[in-house]
CSV table of N, CA and C in Angstrom, one decimal:
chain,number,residue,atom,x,y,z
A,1,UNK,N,-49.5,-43.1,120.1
A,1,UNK,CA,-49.0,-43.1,121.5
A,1,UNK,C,-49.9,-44.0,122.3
A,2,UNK,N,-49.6,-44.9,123.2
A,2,UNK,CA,-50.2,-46.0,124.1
A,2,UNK,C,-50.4,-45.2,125.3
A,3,UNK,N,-51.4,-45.2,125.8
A,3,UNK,CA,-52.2,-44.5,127.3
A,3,UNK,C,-51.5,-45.8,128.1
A,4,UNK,N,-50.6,-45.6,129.1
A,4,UNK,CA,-50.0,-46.3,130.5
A,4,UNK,C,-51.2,-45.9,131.2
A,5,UNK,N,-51.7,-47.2,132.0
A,5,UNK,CA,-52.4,-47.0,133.7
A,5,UNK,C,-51.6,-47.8,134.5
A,6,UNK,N,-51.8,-47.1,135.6
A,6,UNK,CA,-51.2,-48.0,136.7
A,6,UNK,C,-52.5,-48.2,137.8
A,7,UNK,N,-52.4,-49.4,137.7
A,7,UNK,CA,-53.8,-50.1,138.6
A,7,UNK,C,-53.1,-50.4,140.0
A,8,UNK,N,-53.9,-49.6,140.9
A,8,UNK,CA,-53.7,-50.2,142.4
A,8,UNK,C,-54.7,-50.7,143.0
A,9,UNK,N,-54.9,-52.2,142.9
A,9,UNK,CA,-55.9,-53.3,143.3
A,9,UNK,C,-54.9,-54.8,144.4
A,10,UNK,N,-55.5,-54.2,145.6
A,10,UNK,CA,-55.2,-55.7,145.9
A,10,UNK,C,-55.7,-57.1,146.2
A,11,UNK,N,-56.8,-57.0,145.5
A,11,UNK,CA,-57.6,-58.2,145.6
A,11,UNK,C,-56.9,-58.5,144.0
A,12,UNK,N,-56.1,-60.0,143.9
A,12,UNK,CA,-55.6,-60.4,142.7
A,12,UNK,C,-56.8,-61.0,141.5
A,13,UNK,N,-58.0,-61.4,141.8
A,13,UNK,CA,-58.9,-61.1,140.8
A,13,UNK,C,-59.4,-60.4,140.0
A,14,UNK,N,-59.4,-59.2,140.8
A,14,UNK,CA,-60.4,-58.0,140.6
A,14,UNK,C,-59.0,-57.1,139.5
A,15,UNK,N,-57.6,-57.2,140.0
A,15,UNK,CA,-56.6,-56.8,139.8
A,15,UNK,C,-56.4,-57.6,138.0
A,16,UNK,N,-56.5,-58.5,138.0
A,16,UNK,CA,-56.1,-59.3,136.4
A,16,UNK,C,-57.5,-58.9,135.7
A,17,UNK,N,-58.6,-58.9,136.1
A,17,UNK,CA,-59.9,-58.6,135.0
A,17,UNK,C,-59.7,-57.2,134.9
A,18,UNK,N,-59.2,-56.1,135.8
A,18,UNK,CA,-59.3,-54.7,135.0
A,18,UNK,C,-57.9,-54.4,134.0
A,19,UNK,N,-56.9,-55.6,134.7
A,19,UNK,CA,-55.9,-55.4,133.7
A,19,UNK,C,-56.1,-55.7,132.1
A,20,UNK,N,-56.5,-56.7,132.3
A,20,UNK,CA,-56.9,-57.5,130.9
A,20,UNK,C,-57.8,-57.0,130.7
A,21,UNK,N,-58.9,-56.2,130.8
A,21,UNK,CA,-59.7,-55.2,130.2
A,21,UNK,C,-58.7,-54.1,129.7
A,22,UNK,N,-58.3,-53.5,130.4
A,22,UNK,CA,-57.5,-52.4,129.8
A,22,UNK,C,-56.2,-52.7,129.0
A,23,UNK,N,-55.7,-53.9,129.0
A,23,UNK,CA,-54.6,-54.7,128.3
A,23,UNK,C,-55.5,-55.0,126.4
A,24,UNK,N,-56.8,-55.1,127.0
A,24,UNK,CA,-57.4,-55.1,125.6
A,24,UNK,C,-58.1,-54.0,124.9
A,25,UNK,N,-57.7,-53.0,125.6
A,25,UNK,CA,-58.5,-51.6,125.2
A,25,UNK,C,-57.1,-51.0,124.6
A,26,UNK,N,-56.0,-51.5,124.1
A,26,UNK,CA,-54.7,-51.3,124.1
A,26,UNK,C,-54.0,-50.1,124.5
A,27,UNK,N,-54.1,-50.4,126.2
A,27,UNK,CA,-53.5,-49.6,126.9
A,27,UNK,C,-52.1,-50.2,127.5
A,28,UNK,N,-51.3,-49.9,128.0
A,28,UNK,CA,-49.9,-50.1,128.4
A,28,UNK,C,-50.0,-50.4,129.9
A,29,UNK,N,-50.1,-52.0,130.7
A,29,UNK,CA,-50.9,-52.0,131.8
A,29,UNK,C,-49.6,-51.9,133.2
A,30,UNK,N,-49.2,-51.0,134.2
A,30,UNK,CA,-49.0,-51.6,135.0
A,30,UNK,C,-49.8,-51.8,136.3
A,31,UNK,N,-49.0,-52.8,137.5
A,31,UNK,CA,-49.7,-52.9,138.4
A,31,UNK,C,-49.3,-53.1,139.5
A,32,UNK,N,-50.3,-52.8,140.7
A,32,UNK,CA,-49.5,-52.5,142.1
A,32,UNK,C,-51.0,-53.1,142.8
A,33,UNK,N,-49.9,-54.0,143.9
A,33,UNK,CA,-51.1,-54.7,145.0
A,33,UNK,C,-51.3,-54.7,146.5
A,34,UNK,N,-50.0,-53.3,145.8
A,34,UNK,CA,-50.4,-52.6,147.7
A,34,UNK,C,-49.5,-51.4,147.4
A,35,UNK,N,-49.6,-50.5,148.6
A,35,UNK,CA,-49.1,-49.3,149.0
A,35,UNK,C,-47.8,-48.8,148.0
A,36,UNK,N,-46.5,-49.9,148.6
A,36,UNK,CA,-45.4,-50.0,147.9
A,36,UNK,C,-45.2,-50.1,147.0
A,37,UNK,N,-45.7,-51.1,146.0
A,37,UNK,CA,-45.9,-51.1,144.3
A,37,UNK,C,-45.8,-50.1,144.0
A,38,UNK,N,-47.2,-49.8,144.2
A,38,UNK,CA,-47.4,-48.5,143.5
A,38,UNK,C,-46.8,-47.3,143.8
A,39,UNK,N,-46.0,-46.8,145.1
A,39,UNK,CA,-44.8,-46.1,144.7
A,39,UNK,C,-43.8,-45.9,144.5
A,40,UNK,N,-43.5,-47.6,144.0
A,40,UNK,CA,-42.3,-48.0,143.2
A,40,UNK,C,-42.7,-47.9,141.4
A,41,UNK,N,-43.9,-48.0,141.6
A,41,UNK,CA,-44.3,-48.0,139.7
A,41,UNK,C,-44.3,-46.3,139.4
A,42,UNK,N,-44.6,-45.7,140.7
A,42,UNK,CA,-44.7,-43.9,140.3
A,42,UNK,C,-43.5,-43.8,140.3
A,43,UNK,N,-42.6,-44.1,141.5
A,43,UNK,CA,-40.9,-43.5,140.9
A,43,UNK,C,-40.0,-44.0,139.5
A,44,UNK,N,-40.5,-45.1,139.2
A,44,UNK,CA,-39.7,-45.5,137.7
A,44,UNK,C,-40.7,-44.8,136.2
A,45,UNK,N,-42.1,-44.6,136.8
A,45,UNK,CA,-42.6,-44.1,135.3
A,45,UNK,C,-43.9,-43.2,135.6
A,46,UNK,N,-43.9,-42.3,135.3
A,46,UNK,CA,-45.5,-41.6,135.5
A,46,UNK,C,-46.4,-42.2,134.5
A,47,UNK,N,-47.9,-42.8,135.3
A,47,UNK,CA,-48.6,-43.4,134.3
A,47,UNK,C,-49.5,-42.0,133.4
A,48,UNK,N,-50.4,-42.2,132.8
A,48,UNK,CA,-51.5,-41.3,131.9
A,48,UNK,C,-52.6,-41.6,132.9
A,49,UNK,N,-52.9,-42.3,133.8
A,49,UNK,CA,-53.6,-42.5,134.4
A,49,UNK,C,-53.5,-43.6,135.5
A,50,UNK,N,-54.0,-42.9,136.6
A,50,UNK,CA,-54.2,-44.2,138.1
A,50,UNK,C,-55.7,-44.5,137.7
A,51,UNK,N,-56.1,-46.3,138.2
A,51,UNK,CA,-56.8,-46.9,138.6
A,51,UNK,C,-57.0,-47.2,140.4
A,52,UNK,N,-57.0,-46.2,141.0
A,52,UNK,CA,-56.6,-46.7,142.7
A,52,UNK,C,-58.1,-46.8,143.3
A,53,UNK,N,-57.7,-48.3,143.8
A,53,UNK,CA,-58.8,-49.1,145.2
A,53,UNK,C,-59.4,-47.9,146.1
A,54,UNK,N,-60.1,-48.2,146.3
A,54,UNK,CA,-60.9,-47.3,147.9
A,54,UNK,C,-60.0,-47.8,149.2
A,55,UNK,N,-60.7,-49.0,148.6
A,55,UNK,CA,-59.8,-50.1,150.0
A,55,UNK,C,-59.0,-50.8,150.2
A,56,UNK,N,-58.0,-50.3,150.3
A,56,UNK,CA,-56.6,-51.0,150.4
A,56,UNK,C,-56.0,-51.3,152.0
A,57,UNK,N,-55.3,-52.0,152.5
A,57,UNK,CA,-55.2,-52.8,154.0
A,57,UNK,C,-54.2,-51.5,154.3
A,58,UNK,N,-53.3,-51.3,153.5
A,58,UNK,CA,-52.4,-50.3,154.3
A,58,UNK,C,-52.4,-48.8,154.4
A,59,UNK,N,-53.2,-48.1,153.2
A,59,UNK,CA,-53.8,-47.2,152.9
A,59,UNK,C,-54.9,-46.6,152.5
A,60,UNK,N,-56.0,-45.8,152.6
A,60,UNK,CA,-57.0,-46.1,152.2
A,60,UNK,C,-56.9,-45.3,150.6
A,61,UNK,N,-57.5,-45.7,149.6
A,61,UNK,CA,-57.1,-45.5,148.5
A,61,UNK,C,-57.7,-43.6,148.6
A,62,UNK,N,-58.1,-43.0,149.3
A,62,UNK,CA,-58.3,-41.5,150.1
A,62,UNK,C,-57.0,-40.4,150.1
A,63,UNK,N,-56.5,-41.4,150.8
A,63,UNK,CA,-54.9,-41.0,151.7
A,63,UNK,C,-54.0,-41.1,150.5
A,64,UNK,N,-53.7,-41.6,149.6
A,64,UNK,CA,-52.7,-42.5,148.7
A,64,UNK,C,-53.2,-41.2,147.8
A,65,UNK,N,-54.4,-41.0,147.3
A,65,UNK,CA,-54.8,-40.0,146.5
A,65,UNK,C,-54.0,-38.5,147.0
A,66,UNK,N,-54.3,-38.4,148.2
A,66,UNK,CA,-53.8,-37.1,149.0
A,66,UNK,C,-52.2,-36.8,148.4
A,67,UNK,N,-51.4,-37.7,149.2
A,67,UNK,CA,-50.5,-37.8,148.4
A,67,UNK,C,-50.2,-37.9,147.3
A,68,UNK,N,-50.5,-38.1,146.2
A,68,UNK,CA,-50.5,-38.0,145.1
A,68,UNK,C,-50.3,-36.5,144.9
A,69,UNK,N,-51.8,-36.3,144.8
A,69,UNK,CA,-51.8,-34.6,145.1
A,69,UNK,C,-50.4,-33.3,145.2
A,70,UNK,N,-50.2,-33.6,146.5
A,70,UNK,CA,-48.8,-33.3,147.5
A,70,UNK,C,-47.9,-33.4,146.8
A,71,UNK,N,-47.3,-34.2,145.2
A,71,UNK,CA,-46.1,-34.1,145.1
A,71,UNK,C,-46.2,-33.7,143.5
A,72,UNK,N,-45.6,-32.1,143.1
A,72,UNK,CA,-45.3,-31.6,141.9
A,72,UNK,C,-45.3,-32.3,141.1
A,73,UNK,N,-44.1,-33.4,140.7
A,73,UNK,CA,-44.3,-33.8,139.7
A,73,UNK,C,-45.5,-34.8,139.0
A,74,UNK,N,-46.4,-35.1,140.1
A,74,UNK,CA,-47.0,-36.4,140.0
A,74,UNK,C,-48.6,-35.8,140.0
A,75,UNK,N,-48.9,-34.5,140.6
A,75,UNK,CA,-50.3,-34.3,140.9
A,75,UNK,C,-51.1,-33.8,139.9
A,76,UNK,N,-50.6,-34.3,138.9
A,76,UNK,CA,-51.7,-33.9,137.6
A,76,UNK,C,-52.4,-34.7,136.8
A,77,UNK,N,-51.7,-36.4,137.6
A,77,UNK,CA,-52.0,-37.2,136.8
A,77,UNK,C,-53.4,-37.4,137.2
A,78,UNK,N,-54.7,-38.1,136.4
A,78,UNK,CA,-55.7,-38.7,136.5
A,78,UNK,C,-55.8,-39.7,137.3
A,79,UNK,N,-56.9,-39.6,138.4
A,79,UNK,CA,-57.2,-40.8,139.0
A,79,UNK,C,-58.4,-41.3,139.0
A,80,UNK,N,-58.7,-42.4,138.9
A,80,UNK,CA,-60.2,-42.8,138.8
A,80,UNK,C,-59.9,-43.9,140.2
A,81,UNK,N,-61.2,-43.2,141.0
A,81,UNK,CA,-61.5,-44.5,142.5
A,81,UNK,C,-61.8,-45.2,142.2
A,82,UNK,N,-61.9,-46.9,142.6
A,82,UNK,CA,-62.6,-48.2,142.3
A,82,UNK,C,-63.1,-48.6,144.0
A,83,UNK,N,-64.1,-48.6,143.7
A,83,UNK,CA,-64.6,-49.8,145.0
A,83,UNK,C,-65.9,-50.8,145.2
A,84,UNK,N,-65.5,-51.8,146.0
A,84,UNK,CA,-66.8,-52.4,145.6
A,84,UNK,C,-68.1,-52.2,147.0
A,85,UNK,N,-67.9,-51.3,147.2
A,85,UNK,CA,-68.7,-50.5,148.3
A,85,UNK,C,-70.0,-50.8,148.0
A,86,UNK,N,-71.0,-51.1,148.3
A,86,UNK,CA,-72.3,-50.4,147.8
A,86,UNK,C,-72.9,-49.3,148.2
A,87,UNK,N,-72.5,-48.8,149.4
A,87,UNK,CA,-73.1,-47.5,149.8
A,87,UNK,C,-71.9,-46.7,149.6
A,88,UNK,N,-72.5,-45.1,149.9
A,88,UNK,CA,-71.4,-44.4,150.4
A,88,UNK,C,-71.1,-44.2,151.6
């Protein structure tokens, strides 16, 4: 069985190097490069795992997590934060 992630990155560089990393880790890649994507990629398929941004323009990748949380069917999935913050 193939591990789906769904990567929410909106910077489109940063977005194809973690795909194609995990596209070569033979995972099942989808992807979302803002808010909407990605809850258009959660209503057609539950991934095995989120990749979600810190910082995203319309969301903070915080808030998006929250919600996630908040809805039964969806709040069990794994999420791993990405950011290129240096501090906290």
């Amino acid at each position: 069985m193939t591990t789906s992630v769904l990567i929410v990155e909106d910077e489109p560089s940063i977005l194809e190097l973690i795909s194609y990393t995990c596209r070569t880790s033979g995972m099942e890649v989808r992807k979302a490069a803002n808010v909407a994507e990605a809850k258009k990629n959660l209503e057609a398929a539950k991934p095995d795992i989120i990749l979600l941004d810190w910082m995203l323009p319309e969301l903070s990748g915080v808030e998006i997590c929250k919600l996630i949380r908040n809805k039964p069917d969806i709040k069990n999935i794994p999420i791993i934060m990405l950011t290129a913050k240096g501090e906290e």
